[in-house]
Short mmCIF file of C-alpha atoms and ligand atoms in Angstrom, two decimals:
data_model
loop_
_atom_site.label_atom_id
_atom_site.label_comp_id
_atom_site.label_asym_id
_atom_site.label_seq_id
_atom_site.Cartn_x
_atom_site.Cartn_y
_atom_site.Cartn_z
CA UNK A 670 -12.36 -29.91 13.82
CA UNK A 671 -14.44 -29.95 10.79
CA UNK A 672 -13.93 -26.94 8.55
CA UNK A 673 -17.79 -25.58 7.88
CA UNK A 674 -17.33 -24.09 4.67
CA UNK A 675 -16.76 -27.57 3.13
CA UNK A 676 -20.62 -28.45 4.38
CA UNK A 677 -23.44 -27.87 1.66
CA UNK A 678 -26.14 -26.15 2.69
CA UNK A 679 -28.08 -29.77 3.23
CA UNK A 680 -25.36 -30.46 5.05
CA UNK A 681 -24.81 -27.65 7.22
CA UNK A 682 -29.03 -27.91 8.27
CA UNK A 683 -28.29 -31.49 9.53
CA UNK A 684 -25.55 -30.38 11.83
CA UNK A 685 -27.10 -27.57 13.22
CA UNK A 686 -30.32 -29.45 13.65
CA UNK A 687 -28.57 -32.79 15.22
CA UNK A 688 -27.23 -29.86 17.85
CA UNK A 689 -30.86 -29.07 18.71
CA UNK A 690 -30.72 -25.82 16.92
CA UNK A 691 -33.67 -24.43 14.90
CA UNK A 692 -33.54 -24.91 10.98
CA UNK A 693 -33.38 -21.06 10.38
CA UNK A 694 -30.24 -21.15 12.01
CA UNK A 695 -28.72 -22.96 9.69
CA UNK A 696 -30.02 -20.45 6.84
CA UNK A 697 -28.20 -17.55 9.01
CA UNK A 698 -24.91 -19.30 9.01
CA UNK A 699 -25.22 -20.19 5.72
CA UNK A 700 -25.51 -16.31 4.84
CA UNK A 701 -22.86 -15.16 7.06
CA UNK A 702 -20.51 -17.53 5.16
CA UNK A 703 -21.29 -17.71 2.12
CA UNK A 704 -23.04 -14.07 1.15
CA UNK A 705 -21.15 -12.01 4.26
CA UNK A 706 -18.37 -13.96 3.89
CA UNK A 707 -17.83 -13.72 7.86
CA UNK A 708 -13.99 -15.25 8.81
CA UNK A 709 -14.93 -15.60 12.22
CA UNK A 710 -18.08 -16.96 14.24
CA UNK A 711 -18.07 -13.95 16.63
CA UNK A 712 -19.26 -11.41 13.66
CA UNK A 713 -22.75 -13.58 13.25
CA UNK A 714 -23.80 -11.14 15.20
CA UNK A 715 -27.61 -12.26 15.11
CA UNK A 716 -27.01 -15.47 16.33
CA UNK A 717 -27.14 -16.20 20.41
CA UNK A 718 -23.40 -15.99 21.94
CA UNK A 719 -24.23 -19.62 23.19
CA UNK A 720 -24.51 -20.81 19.46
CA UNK A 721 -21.64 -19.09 18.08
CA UNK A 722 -19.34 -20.74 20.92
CA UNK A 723 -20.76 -23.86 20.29
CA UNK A 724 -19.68 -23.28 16.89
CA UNK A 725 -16.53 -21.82 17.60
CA UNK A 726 -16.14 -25.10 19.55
CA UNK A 727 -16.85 -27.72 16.55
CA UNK A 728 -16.05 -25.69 13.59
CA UNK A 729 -13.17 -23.57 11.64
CA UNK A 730 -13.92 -21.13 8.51
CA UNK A 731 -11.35 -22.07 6.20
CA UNK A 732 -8.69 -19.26 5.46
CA UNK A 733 -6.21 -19.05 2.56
CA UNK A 734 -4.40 -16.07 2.37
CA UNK A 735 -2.57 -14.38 -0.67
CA UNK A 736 1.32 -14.49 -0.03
CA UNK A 737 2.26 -13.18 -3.30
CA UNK A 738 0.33 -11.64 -6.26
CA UNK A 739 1.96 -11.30 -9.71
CA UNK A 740 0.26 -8.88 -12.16
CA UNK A 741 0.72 -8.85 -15.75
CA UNK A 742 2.10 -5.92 -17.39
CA UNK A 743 0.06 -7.38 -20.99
CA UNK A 744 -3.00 -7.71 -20.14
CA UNK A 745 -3.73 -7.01 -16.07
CA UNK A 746 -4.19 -10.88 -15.37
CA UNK A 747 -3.50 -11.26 -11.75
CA UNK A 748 -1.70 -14.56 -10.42
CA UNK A 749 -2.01 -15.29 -6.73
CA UNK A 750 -0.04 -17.65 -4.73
CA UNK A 751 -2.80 -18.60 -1.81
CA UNK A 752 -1.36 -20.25 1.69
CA UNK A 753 -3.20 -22.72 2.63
CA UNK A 754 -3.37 -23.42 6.87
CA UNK A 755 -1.00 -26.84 6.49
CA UNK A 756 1.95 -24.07 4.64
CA UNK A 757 0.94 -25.86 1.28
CA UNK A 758 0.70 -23.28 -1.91
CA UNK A 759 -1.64 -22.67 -4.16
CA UNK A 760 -1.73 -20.81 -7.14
CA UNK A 761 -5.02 -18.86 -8.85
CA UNK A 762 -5.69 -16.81 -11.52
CA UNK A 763 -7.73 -13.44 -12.49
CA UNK A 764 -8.56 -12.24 -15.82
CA UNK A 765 -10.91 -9.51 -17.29
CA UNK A 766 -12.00 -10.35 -20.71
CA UNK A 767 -14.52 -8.18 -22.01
CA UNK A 768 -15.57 -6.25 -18.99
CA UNK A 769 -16.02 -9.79 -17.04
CA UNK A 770 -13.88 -11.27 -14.71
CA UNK A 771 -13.03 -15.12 -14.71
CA UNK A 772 -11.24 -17.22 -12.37
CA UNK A 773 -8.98 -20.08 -13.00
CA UNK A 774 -8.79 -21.83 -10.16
CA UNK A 775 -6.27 -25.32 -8.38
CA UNK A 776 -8.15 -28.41 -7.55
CA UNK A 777 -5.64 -30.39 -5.87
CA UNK A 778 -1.70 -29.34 -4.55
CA UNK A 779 0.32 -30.62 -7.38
CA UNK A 780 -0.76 -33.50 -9.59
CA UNK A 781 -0.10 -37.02 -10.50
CA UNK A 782 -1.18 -37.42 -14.05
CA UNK A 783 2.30 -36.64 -15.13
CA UNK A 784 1.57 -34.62 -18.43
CA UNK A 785 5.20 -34.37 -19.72
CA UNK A 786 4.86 -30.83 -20.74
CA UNK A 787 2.86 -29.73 -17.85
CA UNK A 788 4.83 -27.67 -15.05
CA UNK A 789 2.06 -28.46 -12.43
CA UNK A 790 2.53 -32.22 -12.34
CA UNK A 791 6.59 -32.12 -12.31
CA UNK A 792 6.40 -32.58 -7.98
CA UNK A 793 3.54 -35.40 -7.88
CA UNK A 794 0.77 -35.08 -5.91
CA UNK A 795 0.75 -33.92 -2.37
CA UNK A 796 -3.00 -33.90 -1.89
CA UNK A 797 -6.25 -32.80 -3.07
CA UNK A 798 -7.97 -29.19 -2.30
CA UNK A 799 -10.79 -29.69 0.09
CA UNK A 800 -14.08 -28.18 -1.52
CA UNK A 801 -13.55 -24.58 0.93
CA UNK A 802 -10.00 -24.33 -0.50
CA UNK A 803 -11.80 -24.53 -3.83
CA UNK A 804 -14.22 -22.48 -2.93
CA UNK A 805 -12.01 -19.66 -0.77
CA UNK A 806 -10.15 -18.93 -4.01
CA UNK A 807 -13.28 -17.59 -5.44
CA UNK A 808 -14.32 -15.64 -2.22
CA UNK A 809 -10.76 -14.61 -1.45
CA UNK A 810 -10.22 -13.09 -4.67
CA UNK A 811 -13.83 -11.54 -5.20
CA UNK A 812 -12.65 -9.72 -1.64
CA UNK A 813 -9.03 -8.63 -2.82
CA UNK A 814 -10.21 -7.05 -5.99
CA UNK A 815 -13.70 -5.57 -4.88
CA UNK A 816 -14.47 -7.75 -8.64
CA UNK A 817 -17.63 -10.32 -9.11
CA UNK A 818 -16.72 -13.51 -10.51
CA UNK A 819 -18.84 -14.14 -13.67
CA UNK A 820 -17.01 -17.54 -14.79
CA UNK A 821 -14.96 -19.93 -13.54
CA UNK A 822 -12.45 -22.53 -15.11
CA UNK A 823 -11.12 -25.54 -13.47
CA UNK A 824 -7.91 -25.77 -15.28
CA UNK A 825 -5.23 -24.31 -12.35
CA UNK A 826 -3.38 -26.84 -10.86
CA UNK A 827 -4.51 -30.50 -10.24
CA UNK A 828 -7.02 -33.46 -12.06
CA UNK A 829 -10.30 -31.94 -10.63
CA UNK A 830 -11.84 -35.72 -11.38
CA UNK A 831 -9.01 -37.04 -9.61
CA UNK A 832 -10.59 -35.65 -6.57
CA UNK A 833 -13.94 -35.86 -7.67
CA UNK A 834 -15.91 -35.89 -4.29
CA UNK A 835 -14.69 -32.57 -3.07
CA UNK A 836 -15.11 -31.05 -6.98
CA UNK A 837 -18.67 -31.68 -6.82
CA UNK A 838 -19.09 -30.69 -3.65
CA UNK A 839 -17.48 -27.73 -4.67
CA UNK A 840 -19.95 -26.92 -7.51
CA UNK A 841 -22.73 -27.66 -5.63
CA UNK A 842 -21.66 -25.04 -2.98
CA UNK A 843 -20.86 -22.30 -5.56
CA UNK A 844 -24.25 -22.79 -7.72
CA UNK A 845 -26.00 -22.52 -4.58
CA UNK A 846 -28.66 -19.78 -4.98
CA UNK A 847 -28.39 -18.72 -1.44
CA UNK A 848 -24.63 -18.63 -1.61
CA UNK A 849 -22.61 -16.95 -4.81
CA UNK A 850 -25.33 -18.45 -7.04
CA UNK A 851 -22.79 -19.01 -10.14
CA UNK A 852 -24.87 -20.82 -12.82
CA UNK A 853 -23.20 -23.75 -13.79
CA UNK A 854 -23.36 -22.68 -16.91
CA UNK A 855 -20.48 -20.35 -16.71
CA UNK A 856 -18.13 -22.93 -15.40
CA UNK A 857 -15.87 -24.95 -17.90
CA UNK A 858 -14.11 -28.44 -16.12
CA UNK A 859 -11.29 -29.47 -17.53
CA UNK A 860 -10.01 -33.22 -17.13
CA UNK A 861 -7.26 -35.15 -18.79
CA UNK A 862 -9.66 -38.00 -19.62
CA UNK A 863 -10.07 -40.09 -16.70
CA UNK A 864 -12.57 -41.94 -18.69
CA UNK A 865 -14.80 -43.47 -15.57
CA UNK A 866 -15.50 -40.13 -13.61
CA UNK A 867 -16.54 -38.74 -16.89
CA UNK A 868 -19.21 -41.00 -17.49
CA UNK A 869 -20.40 -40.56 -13.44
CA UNK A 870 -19.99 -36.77 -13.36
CA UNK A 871 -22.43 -36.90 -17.04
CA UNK A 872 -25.02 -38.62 -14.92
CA UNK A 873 -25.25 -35.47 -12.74
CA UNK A 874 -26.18 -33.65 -15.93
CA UNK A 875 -24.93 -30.48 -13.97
CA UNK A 876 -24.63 -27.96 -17.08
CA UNK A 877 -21.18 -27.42 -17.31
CA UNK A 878 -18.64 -27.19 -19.86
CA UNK A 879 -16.27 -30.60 -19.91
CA UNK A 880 -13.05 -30.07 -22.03
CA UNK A 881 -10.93 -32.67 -22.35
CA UNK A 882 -7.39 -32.44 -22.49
CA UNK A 883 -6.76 -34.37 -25.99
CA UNK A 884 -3.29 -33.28 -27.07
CA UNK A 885 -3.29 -35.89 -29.75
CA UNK A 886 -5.35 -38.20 -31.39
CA UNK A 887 -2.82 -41.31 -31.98
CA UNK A 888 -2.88 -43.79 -29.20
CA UNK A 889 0.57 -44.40 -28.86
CA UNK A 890 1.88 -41.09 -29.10
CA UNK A 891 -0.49 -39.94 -26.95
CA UNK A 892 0.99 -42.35 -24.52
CA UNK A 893 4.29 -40.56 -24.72
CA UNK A 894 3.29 -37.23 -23.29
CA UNK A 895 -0.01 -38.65 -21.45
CA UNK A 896 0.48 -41.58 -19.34
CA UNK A 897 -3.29 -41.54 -18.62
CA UNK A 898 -3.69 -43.11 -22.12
CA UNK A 899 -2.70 -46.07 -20.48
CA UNK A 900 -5.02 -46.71 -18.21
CA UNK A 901 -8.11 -45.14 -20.64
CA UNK A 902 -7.39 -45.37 -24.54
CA UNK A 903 -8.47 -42.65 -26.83
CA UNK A 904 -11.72 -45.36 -28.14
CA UNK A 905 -12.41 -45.09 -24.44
CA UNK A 906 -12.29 -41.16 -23.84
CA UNK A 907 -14.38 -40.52 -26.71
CA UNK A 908 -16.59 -43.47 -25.73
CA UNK A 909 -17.28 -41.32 -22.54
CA UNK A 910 -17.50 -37.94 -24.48
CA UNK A 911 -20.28 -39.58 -26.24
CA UNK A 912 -22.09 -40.21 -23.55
CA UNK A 913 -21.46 -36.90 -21.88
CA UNK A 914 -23.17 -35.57 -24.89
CA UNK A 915 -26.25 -37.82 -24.78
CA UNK A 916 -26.61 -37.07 -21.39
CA UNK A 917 -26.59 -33.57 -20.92
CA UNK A 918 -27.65 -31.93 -24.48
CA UNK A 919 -23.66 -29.98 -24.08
CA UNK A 920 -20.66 -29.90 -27.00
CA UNK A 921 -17.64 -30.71 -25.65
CA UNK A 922 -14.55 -28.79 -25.76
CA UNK A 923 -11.44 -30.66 -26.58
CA UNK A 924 -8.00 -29.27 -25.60
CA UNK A 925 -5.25 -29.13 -28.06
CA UNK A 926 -2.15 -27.97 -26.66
CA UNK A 927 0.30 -27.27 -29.98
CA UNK A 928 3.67 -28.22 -29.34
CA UNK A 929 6.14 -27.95 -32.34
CA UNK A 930 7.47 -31.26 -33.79
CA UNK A 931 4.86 -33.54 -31.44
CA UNK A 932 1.84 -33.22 -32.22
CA UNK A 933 1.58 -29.96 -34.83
CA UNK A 934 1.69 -31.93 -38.26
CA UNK A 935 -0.69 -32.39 -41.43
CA UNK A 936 -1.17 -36.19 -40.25
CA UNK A 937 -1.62 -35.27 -37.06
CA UNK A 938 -4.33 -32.89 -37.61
CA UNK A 939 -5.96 -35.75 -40.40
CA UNK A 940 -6.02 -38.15 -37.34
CA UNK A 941 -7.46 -35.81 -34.90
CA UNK A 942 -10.17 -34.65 -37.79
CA UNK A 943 -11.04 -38.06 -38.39
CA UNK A 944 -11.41 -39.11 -34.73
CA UNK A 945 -13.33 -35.72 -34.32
CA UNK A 946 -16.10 -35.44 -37.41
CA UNK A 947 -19.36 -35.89 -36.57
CA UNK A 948 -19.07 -35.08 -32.78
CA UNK A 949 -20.94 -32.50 -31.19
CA UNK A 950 -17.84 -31.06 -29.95
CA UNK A 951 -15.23 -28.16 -30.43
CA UNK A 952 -11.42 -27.48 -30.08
CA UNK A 953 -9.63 -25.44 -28.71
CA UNK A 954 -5.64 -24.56 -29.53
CA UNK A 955 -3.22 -23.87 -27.08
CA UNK A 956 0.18 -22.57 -28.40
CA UNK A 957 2.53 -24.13 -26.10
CA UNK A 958 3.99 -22.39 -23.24
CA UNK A 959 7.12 -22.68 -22.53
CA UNK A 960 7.48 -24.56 -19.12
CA UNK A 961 11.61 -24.07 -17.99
CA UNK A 962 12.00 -27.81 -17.01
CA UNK A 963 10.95 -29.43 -20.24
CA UNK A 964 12.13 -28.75 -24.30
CA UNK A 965 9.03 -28.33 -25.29
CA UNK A 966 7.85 -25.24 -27.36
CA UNK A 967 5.77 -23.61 -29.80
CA UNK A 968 7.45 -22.14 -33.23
CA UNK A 969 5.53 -19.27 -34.50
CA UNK A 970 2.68 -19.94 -36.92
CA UNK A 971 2.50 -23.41 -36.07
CA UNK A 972 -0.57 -23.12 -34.44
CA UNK A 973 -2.48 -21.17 -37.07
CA UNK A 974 -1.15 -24.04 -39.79
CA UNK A 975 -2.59 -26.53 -37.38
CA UNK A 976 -5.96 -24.58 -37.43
CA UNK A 977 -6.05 -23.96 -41.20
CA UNK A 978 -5.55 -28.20 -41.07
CA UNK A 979 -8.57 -28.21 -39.28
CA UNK A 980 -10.74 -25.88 -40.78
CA UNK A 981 -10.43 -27.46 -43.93
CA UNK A 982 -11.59 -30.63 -42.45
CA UNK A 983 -15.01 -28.78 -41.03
CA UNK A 984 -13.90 -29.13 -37.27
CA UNK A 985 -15.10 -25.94 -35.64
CA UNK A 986 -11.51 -24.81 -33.97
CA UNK A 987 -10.31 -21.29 -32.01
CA UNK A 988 -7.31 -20.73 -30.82
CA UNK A 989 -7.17 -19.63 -27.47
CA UNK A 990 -5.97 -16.64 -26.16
CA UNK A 991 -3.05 -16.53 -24.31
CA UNK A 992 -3.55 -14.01 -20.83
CA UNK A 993 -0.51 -13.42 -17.99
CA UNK A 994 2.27 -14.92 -19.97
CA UNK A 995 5.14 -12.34 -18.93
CA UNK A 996 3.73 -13.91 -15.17
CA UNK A 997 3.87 -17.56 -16.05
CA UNK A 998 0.19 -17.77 -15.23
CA UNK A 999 -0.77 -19.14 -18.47
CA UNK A 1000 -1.82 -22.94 -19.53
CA UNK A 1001 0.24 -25.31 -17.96
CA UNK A 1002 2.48 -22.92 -16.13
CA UNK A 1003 0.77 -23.01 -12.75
CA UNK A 1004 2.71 -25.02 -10.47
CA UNK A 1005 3.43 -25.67 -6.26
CA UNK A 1006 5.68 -23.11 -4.86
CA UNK A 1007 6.86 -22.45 -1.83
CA UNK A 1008 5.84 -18.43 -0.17
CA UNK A 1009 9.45 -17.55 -0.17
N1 SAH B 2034 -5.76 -31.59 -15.21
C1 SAH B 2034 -6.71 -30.88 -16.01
C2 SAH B 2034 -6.66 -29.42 -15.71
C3 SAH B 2034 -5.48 -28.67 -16.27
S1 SAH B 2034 -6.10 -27.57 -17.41
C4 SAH B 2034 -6.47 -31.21 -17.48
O1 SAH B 2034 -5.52 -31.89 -17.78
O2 SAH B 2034 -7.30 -30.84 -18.31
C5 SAH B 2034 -4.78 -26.87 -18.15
C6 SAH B 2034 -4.73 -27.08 -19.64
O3 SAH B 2034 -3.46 -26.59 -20.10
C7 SAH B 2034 -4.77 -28.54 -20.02
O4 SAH B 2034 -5.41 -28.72 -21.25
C8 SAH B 2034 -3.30 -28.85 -20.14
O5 SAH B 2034 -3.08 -30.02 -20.86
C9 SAH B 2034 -2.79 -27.61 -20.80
N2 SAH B 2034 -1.34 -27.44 -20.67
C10 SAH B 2034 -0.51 -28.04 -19.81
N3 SAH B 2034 0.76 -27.65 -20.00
C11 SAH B 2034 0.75 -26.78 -21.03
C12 SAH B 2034 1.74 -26.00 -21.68
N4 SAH B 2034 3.03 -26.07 -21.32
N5 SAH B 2034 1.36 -25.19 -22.68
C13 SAH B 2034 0.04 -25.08 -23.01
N6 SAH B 2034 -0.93 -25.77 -22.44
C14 SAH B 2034 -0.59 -26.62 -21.45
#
């Protein structure tokens, strides 16, 4: 059975049409999903009881329900672990910043870049998020907190480009104006640097926010705690970032996760200024987090000397700020559990 909430709105007028159905039908079910948010065919209560059996029949309206939520005692950053219908977990994350509320969502269950200081890679893949299961984290959570969504980051668990069909499917269904109409502009996708979906996902010129995950600006040690490097070299990603710019007008925001005694020195920060000036671009620190299963860590301060490094090289830098890290929901933290 297909699962309807995966079908664009195109999509969804070609089915309902190729079952002899009137086009406005399809603009009724699109509402009951996507701006009711009905769970169950029998509440479209305006469509004929035929139709909704037929529907009933063909279809399913993905479900993912919460099985545990974690709130942080800090700073109110909410962590859900969503069940998906195969038993598979899932984890998402709330903030408020500023009176708005932003959403970090999961892209695929687990992950098989194999960041070494990433906890959400340390099982491998199991599979990718199908664009509802994307999409349900949003709704689900908008429902559970009574909150509207006003951004969105791809940066839970999972390579969003590595399952780059159902990703853009995704965005197309959540920028939909007759859905939850979330300007692209308010979503940031984060990638490791798989260098060839970059330069395909530019050519959408879609209005988002890329960031790549740099981490380091040497090849070779980039290698160590990145095995994508191998199959795309730093010349490559920034190749692509290039691009990205030219195509769509948008800096890019490059990741920097600080981790003490890899990738935090004065030569480190030369290389990645160097590789850096002149780009329409940005970065972004991340003080490590500390992920149980691997030794690496952040020492205090480090990240401000990194930024100071960077400043004085004219490379526009923030440091990010860290939410739900008494809940391990922060960067790199996020990771496959099982509900018990
Ligand atoms: N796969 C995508 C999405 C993950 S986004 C990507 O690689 O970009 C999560 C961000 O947190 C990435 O920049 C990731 O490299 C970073 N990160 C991973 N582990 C971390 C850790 N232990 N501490 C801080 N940041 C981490």
């Amino acid at each position: 059975m297909k699962d309807i909430l995966s079908l664009t709105r195109e999509e969804l007028t070609e089915e309902i049409l190729a079952l002899g159905e009137k086009r406005y039908r399809a603009e009724q079910i699109y509402k009951w999903l996507h701006i009711k948010r009905a769970y169950a065919f029998e509440e479209m209560s305006d469509l004929p009881a035929s139709l909704r059996s037929t529907l009933r029949e063909n279809y399913i309206i993905c479900k993912i329900t919460a099985v545990k939520t974690l709130i942080s005692k800090i700073d109110g950053t909410r962590k859900y672990l969503f069940e998906l219908s195969d038993g598979e977990c899932i984890e998402t994350v709330f903030m408020e910043y500023k009176h708005a509320y932003s959403l970090c969502i999961s892209s695929q269950v687990g992950c098989r870049m194999g960041c070494k200081f990433c906890a959400s890679g340390l099982d491998g893949l199991v599979r990718n998020l199908t664009p509802a299961e994307m999409l349900s984290q949003v709704y689900e959570v908008e429902r559970l907190t009574g909150k509207t969504i006003g951004s969105l980051v791809m940066m839970g668990i999972g390579e969003p480009l590595d399952n780059y069909d159902n990703t853009i499917k995704f965005l197309t269904l959540l920028s939909d104006e007759n859905g939850k109409n979330l300007s692209l502009r308010h979503v940031s996708l984060s990638t490791c640097g798989l260098v060839p979906k970059i330069q395909e996902l530019c050519k959408l010129r879609l209005g988002l926010t890329l960031s790549v995950s740099l981490h380091q600006a040497d090849n070779t040690k980039r290698e160590d705690i990145m095995p994508v490097t191998k199959a795309y070299n730093i010349d490559e990603l920034i190749a692509a970032c290039r691009e990205y710019i030219s195509y769509t007008g948008r800096r890019i925001s490059f990741e920097y996760t600080v981790i003490s005694g890899v990738n935090d020195s004065k030569e480190d920060a030369q290389k990645l200024s160097k590789l850096l000036r002149g780009l329409n671009c940005h970065v972004n620190l991340i003080p490590a987090n500390n992920v149980t299963e691997t030794n690496y860590y952040n020492k205090k301060d480090s990240t401000r000397i990194f930024e100071s490094y960077l400043l004085s090289a004219k490379i526009p830098v923030t440091i990010r700020r860290t939410l739900g890290s008494d809940i391990n929901a922060a960067c790199g933290q996020l990771r496959r559990q099982s509900a018990e």
